[in-house]
GROMACS .gro file of C-alpha atoms in nm:
model
  285
    1MET     CA    1 -19.961   3.588   1.993
    2SER     CA    2 -20.328   3.620   1.895
    3ASP     CA    3 -20.642   3.496   2.065
    4LEU     CA    4 -20.713   3.126   2.046
    5LEU     CA    5 -20.843   3.007   1.706
    6GLU     CA    6 -21.123   2.762   1.773
    7ASN     CA    7 -21.326   2.726   1.453
    8PRO     CA    8 -21.198   2.445   1.223
    9ARG     CA    9 -21.413   2.584   0.939
   10ALA     CA   10 -21.274   2.936   0.951
   11GLY     CA   11 -21.139   3.085   0.628
   12ARG     CA   12 -20.785   3.110   0.762
   13VAL     CA   13 -20.791   2.742   0.857
   14LYS     CA   14 -20.918   2.640   0.513
   15ALA     CA   15 -20.650   2.850   0.342
   16VAL     CA   16 -20.373   2.676   0.535
   17ALA     CA   17 -20.521   2.329   0.471
   18ALA     CA   18 -20.548   2.406   0.098
   19LEU     CA   19 -20.167   2.419   0.073
   20ALA     CA   20 -20.175   2.039   0.061
   21LYS     CA   21 -20.287   2.086  -0.303
   22LYS     CA   22 -20.024   2.141  -0.569
   23ASP     CA   23 -20.224   2.399  -0.765
   24VAL     CA   24 -20.275   2.611  -0.452
   25ARG     CA   25 -19.903   2.593  -0.371
   26ALA     CA   26 -19.821   2.698  -0.727
   27GLU     CA   27 -20.064   2.990  -0.714
   28THR     CA   28 -19.957   3.120  -0.372
   29GLY     CA   29 -19.587   3.030  -0.368
   30LEU     CA   30 -19.638   2.893  -0.018
   31PHE     CA   31 -19.614   2.548   0.140
   32LEU     CA   32 -19.713   2.365   0.455
   33LEU     CA   33 -19.461   2.278   0.724
   34GLU     CA   34 -19.559   2.035   0.998
   35GLY     CA   35 -19.400   1.925   1.323
   36PRO     CA   36 -19.176   2.088   1.582
   37GLN     CA   37 -18.847   1.960   1.438
   38ALA     CA   38 -18.912   2.097   1.090
   39VAL     CA   39 -19.026   2.431   1.232
   40ARG     CA   40 -18.715   2.455   1.451
   41GLU     CA   41 -18.494   2.395   1.146
   42ALA     CA   42 -18.676   2.668   0.957
   43ILE     CA   43 -18.638   2.909   1.249
   44GLU     CA   44 -18.267   2.836   1.280
   45TYR     CA   45 -18.167   2.829   0.914
   46ARG     CA   46 -18.428   3.021   0.710
   47PRO     CA   47 -18.645   3.227   0.947
   48GLU     CA   48 -18.718   3.483   0.675
   49LEU     CA   49 -18.924   3.219   0.493
   50LEU     CA   50 -19.173   3.168   0.774
   51ARG     CA   51 -19.503   3.347   0.720
   52GLU     CA   52 -19.736   3.209   0.989
   53LEU     CA   53 -19.712   2.965   1.279
   54TYR     CA   54 -20.008   2.779   1.430
   55VAL     CA   55 -19.949   2.590   1.753
   56THR     CA   56 -20.152   2.445   2.036
   57PRO     CA   57 -20.075   2.597   2.377
   58THR     CA   58 -19.945   2.261   2.497
   59ALA     CA   59 -19.708   2.220   2.200
   60ALA     CA   60 -19.590   2.581   2.230
   61ALA     CA   61 -19.484   2.524   2.589
   62ARG     CA   62 -19.331   2.182   2.520
   63HIS     CA   63 -19.123   2.293   2.222
   64GLY     CA   64 -19.036   2.649   2.328
   65LEU     CA   65 -19.230   2.816   2.047
   66ASP     CA   66 -19.396   3.087   2.254
   67ASP     CA   67 -19.163   3.355   2.115
   68ALA     CA   68 -19.096   3.225   1.763
   69PRO     CA   69 -18.984   3.502   1.520
   70VAL     CA   70 -19.304   3.484   1.313
   71ASP     CA   71 -19.672   3.576   1.339
   72THR     CA   72 -19.804   3.307   1.573
   73TRP     CA   73 -20.153   3.188   1.661
   74PHE     CA   74 -20.264   2.956   1.937
   75VAL     CA   75 -20.510   2.699   1.802
   76THR     CA   76 -20.719   2.414   1.937
   77GLU     CA   77 -20.641   2.052   1.856
   78GLN     CA   78 -20.946   2.048   1.628
   79VAL     CA   79 -20.819   2.345   1.429
   80LEU     CA   80 -20.473   2.195   1.397
   81ASP     CA   81 -20.624   1.865   1.278
   82ALA     CA   82 -20.814   2.058   1.009
   83MET     CA   83 -20.496   2.234   0.892
   84ALA     CA   84 -20.249   1.948   0.899
   85ASP     CA   85 -20.188   1.695   0.622
   86THR     CA   86 -20.095   1.420   0.869
   87VAL     CA   87 -20.343   1.198   1.051
   88THR     CA   88 -20.176   1.261   1.387
   89PRO     CA   89 -20.018   1.610   1.380
   90GLN     CA   90 -19.774   1.706   1.654
   91GLY     CA   91 -19.933   2.033   1.756
   92VAL     CA   92 -19.735   2.258   1.521
   93VAL     CA   93 -19.811   2.380   1.167
   94ALA     CA   94 -19.638   2.662   0.980
   95VAL     CA   95 -19.683   2.834   0.645
   96CYS     CA   96 -19.359   2.900   0.456
   97GLN     CA   97 -19.252   3.077   0.139
   98GLN     CA   98 -19.119   2.847  -0.131
   99PHE     CA   99 -18.752   2.904  -0.211
  100PRO     CA  100 -18.633   2.700  -0.510
  101THR     CA  101 -18.273   2.751  -0.622
  102SER     CA  102 -18.209   2.827  -0.987
  103VAL     CA  103 -18.022   2.554  -1.171
  104LYS     CA  104 -17.798   2.836  -1.295
  105ASP     CA  105 -17.681   2.882  -0.938
  106VAL     CA  106 -17.622   2.508  -0.892
  107PHE     CA  107 -17.435   2.484  -1.223
  108PRO     CA  108 -17.314   2.832  -1.331
  109GLU     CA  109 -17.232   2.904  -1.692
  110ALA     CA  110 -16.924   2.708  -1.788
  111GLY     CA  111 -16.592   2.890  -1.793
  112PRO     CA  112 -16.235   2.839  -1.669
  113GLU     CA  113 -16.314   3.013  -1.339
  114ALA     CA  114 -16.631   2.808  -1.284
  115ARG     CA  115 -16.493   2.459  -1.320
  116VAL     CA  116 -16.493   2.234  -1.016
  117ASP     CA  117 -16.212   1.998  -1.114
  118ALA     CA  118 -16.064   1.816  -0.815
  119ASP     CA  119 -15.727   1.944  -0.705
  120THR     CA  120 -15.505   1.941  -0.401
  121SER     CA  121 -15.633   2.265  -0.244
  122GLY     CA  122 -15.801   2.078   0.037
  123GLU     CA  123 -16.148   2.177  -0.082
  124LEU     CA  124 -16.400   1.903  -0.141
  125PRO     CA  125 -16.517   1.861  -0.502
  126GLY     CA  126 -16.883   1.905  -0.582
  127LEU     CA  127 -17.156   1.647  -0.520
  128VAL     CA  128 -17.508   1.689  -0.662
  129ALA     CA  129 -17.809   1.456  -0.687
  130ILE     CA  130 -18.052   1.475  -0.980
  131LEU     CA  131 -18.394   1.313  -0.947
  132GLU     CA  132 -18.545   1.222  -1.285
  133GLU     CA  133 -18.915   1.129  -1.272
  134VAL     CA  134 -18.899   1.035  -0.904
  135ARG     CA  135 -19.266   1.038  -0.813
  136ASP     CA  136 -19.286   0.898  -0.460
  137PRO     CA  137 -19.283   1.182  -0.203
  138GLY     CA  138 -19.122   0.967   0.064
  139ASN     CA  139 -18.838   0.868  -0.166
  140ALA     CA  140 -18.778   1.225  -0.282
  141GLY     CA  141 -18.775   1.361   0.072
  142THR     CA  142 -18.548   1.087   0.198
  143ILE     CA  143 -18.301   1.146  -0.087
  144ILE     CA  144 -18.291   1.519  -0.005
  145ARG     CA  145 -18.221   1.426   0.357
  146ALA     CA  146 -17.950   1.177   0.253
  147ALA     CA  147 -17.791   1.435   0.022
  148ASP     CA  148 -17.783   1.682   0.310
  149SER     CA  149 -17.631   1.419   0.540
  150ALA     CA  150 -17.364   1.328   0.283
  151GLY     CA  151 -17.263   1.693   0.240
  152ALA     CA  152 -17.400   1.734  -0.112
  153ASP     CA  153 -17.409   2.081  -0.264
  154ALA     CA  154 -17.758   2.058  -0.412
  155VAL     CA  155 -18.047   1.839  -0.523
  156VAL     CA  156 -18.212   1.893  -0.861
  157LEU     CA  157 -18.564   1.765  -0.931
  158THR     CA  158 -18.650   1.756  -1.300
  159GLY     CA  159 -18.990   1.874  -1.415
  160ARG     CA  160 -19.120   1.518  -1.422
  161SER     CA  161 -19.046   1.458  -1.054
  162VAL     CA  162 -19.267   1.517  -0.752
  163ASP     CA  163 -19.308   1.871  -0.618
  164PRO     CA  164 -19.049   1.915  -0.339
  165TYR     CA  165 -19.303   2.126  -0.148
  166ASN     CA  166 -19.553   1.840  -0.135
  167PRO     CA  167 -19.628   1.797   0.240
  168LYS     CA  168 -19.508   1.436   0.237
  169VAL     CA  169 -19.179   1.535   0.073
  170VAL     CA  170 -19.130   1.817   0.324
  171ARG     CA  171 -19.195   1.584   0.619
  172SER     CA  172 -18.958   1.320   0.480
  173THR     CA  173 -18.673   1.570   0.459
  174THR     CA  174 -18.700   1.625   0.839
  175GLY     CA  175 -18.577   1.981   0.799
  176SER     CA  176 -18.306   1.911   0.539
  177LEU     CA  177 -18.508   2.111   0.288
  178PHE     CA  178 -18.375   2.417   0.472
  179HIS     CA  179 -18.012   2.302   0.458
  180VAL     CA  180 -17.941   2.202   0.098
  181PRO     CA  181 -18.032   2.400  -0.218
  182VAL     CA  182 -18.311   2.236  -0.420
  183SER     CA  183 -18.369   2.320  -0.785
  184VAL     CA  184 -18.686   2.230  -0.976
  185GLY     CA  185 -18.852   2.235  -1.316
  186VAL     CA  186 -18.552   2.159  -1.537
  187THR     CA  187 -18.483   1.884  -1.790
  188LEU     CA  188 -18.231   1.609  -1.734
  189ALA     CA  189 -18.051   1.673  -2.063
  190ASP     CA  190 -18.001   2.044  -1.998
  191THR     CA  191 -17.886   1.987  -1.641
  192VAL     CA  192 -17.636   1.717  -1.738
  193GLU     CA  193 -17.497   1.942  -2.012
  194ARG     CA  194 -17.442   2.221  -1.762
  195ALA     CA  195 -17.276   1.988  -1.512
  196ARG     CA  196 -17.046   1.828  -1.768
  197GLY     CA  197 -16.933   2.170  -1.888
  198LEU     CA  198 -16.819   2.242  -1.533
  199GLY     CA  199 -16.612   1.925  -1.503
  200TYR     CA  200 -16.851   1.693  -1.322
  201THR     CA  201 -16.851   1.318  -1.378
  202ILE     CA  202 -17.211   1.208  -1.443
  203LEU     CA  203 -17.312   0.874  -1.291
  204ALA     CA  204 -17.650   0.704  -1.306
  205ALA     CA  205 -17.779   0.458  -1.050
  206ASP     CA  206 -17.917   0.173  -1.260
  207VAL     CA  207 -17.945  -0.205  -1.230
  208SER     CA  208 -17.770  -0.242  -1.566
  209GLY     CA  209 -17.456  -0.073  -1.440
  210ASP     CA  210 -17.122  -0.175  -1.295
  211ASP     CA  211 -17.088  -0.259  -0.926
  212LEU     CA  212 -17.044   0.046  -0.708
  213PRO     CA  213 -16.728  -0.081  -0.530
  214ASP     CA  214 -16.561  -0.133  -0.870
  215VAL     CA  215 -16.653   0.218  -0.981
  216ARG     CA  216 -16.505   0.361  -0.662
  217ALA     CA  217 -16.191   0.153  -0.706
  218ASP     CA  218 -16.154   0.305  -1.054
  219GLY     CA  219 -16.141   0.649  -0.893
  220MET     CA  220 -16.459   0.777  -1.055
  221LEU     CA  221 -16.605   0.893  -0.723
  222ASP     CA  222 -16.303   1.097  -0.618
  223GLY     CA  223 -16.382   1.412  -0.812
  224PRO     CA  224 -16.685   1.635  -0.866
  225THR     CA  225 -16.979   1.403  -0.922
  226VAL     CA  226 -17.343   1.420  -1.024
  227TRP     CA  227 -17.563   1.121  -0.940
  228VAL     CA  228 -17.880   1.066  -1.145
  229PHE     CA  229 -18.162   0.867  -0.982
  230GLY     CA  230 -18.461   0.754  -1.187
  231ASN     CA  231 -18.821   0.649  -1.150
  232GLU     CA  232 -18.901   0.399  -0.874
  233ALA     CA  233 -19.071   0.149  -1.107
  234ARG     CA  234 -18.908   0.204  -1.447
  235GLY     CA  235 -18.567   0.340  -1.358
  236LEU     CA  236 -18.394   0.544  -1.627
  237THR     CA  237 -18.464   0.517  -1.999
  238SER     CA  238 -18.200   0.425  -2.256
  239GLU     CA  239 -18.204   0.789  -2.365
  240ASP     CA  240 -18.134   0.897  -2.007
  241LEU     CA  241 -17.849   0.650  -1.969
  242ALA     CA  242 -17.695   0.772  -2.295
  243LEU     CA  243 -17.644   1.110  -2.126
  244VAL     CA  244 -17.423   0.982  -1.844
  245ASP     CA  245 -17.061   0.876  -1.821
  246ARG     CA  246 -17.126   0.547  -1.645
  247ALA     CA  247 -17.416   0.347  -1.504
  248VAL     CA  248 -17.364   0.210  -1.155
  249LYS     CA  249 -17.552  -0.041  -0.944
  250VAL     CA  250 -17.546  -0.112  -0.573
  251PRO     CA  251 -17.475  -0.486  -0.549
  252ILE     CA  252 -17.717  -0.697  -0.348
  253TYR     CA  253 -17.530  -0.959  -0.150
  254GLY     CA  254 -17.832  -1.107   0.025
  255ARG     CA  255 -18.160  -1.245  -0.106
  256ALA     CA  256 -18.355  -0.921  -0.147
  257GLU     CA  257 -18.524  -0.895  -0.485
  258SER     CA  258 -18.438  -0.527  -0.515
  259MET     CA  259 -18.343  -0.219  -0.318
  260ASN     CA  260 -18.560   0.082  -0.239
  261LEU     CA  261 -18.463   0.385  -0.446
  262ALA     CA  262 -18.397   0.609  -0.148
  263THR     CA  263 -18.180   0.344   0.015
  264ALA     CA  264 -17.975   0.295  -0.302
  265ALA     CA  265 -17.939   0.671  -0.344
  266SER     CA  266 -17.817   0.705   0.015
  267VAL     CA  267 -17.550   0.441  -0.045
  268CYS     CA  268 -17.433   0.606  -0.368
  269LEU     CA  269 -17.415   0.954  -0.216
  270TYR     CA  270 -17.224   0.833   0.087
  271GLU     CA  271 -16.981   0.633  -0.126
  272SER     CA  272 -16.902   0.957  -0.309
  273ALA     CA  273 -16.867   1.143   0.021
  274PHE     CA  274 -16.629   0.876   0.153
  275ALA     CA  275 -16.422   0.877  -0.166
  276GLN     CA  276 -16.397   1.256  -0.183
  277ARG     CA  277 -16.292   1.285   0.180
  278SER     CA  278 -16.037   1.008   0.138
  279ARG     CA  279 -15.887   1.195  -0.156
  280ARG     CA  280 -15.872   1.516   0.045
  281GLY     CA  281 -15.703   1.336   0.331
  282ALA     CA  282 -15.447   1.185   0.095
  283ALA     CA  283 -15.382   1.526  -0.062
  284ARG     CA  284 -15.312   1.678   0.279
  285ALA     CA  285 -15.081   1.397   0.389
   0.00000   0.00000   0.00000
């Protein structure tokens, strides 16, 4: 633990604050992590990624971060305010190394030994979410969190989607960024081709599609599945939809005009999780 950092205009403070900018993150390969919960998740699951921790003495005592396994500095509230991206930071800021997963690891080269076809071995089939031109950081982060909650194997953000290391995305994942592999910078067409070669069913969430309960009743959620989620305002293009096996919509039974993308994605991912676990239970019976 170093001496107390008190100058909000110090070079170190400015360097941490600059990680809110995409070009700085791209140049340094680092990103900003805020809040005690996110830092605890990083310490538990990916401690090797932590580079620096900045914490007020009060927050260090409250959250048990006095002996965190990373270079740690005590800072004043003013310094923390200058570093953080949030208006009301919670006394904890960390600098982390980015750790994107290669799409080749999510979808290995196709071959008989690589296929993920559902069987009766008791293993769950694969579940992956692809975000195509999802621009809202809150939506992207919430979908990563929902994918983690539903037991998905990975989340893939195409090159036209928001940077997953954007501070708002990171905060919205509430630590799930450290639990589920996240791949970036790929195209939808290439990713779908890889997934289909491995035996995945490719579904797109789209208002033009068939009702989700009907798709589940048809058994299309039982096996290895990739869900494609599109832009918040425009959805998926006709070219995008031509890539998938079936378009699916979450029916609205009330009077809402539409459903938030992250909410719809959560429903779709959990429906797949329910269907896959039901199939496994039936196979074991």
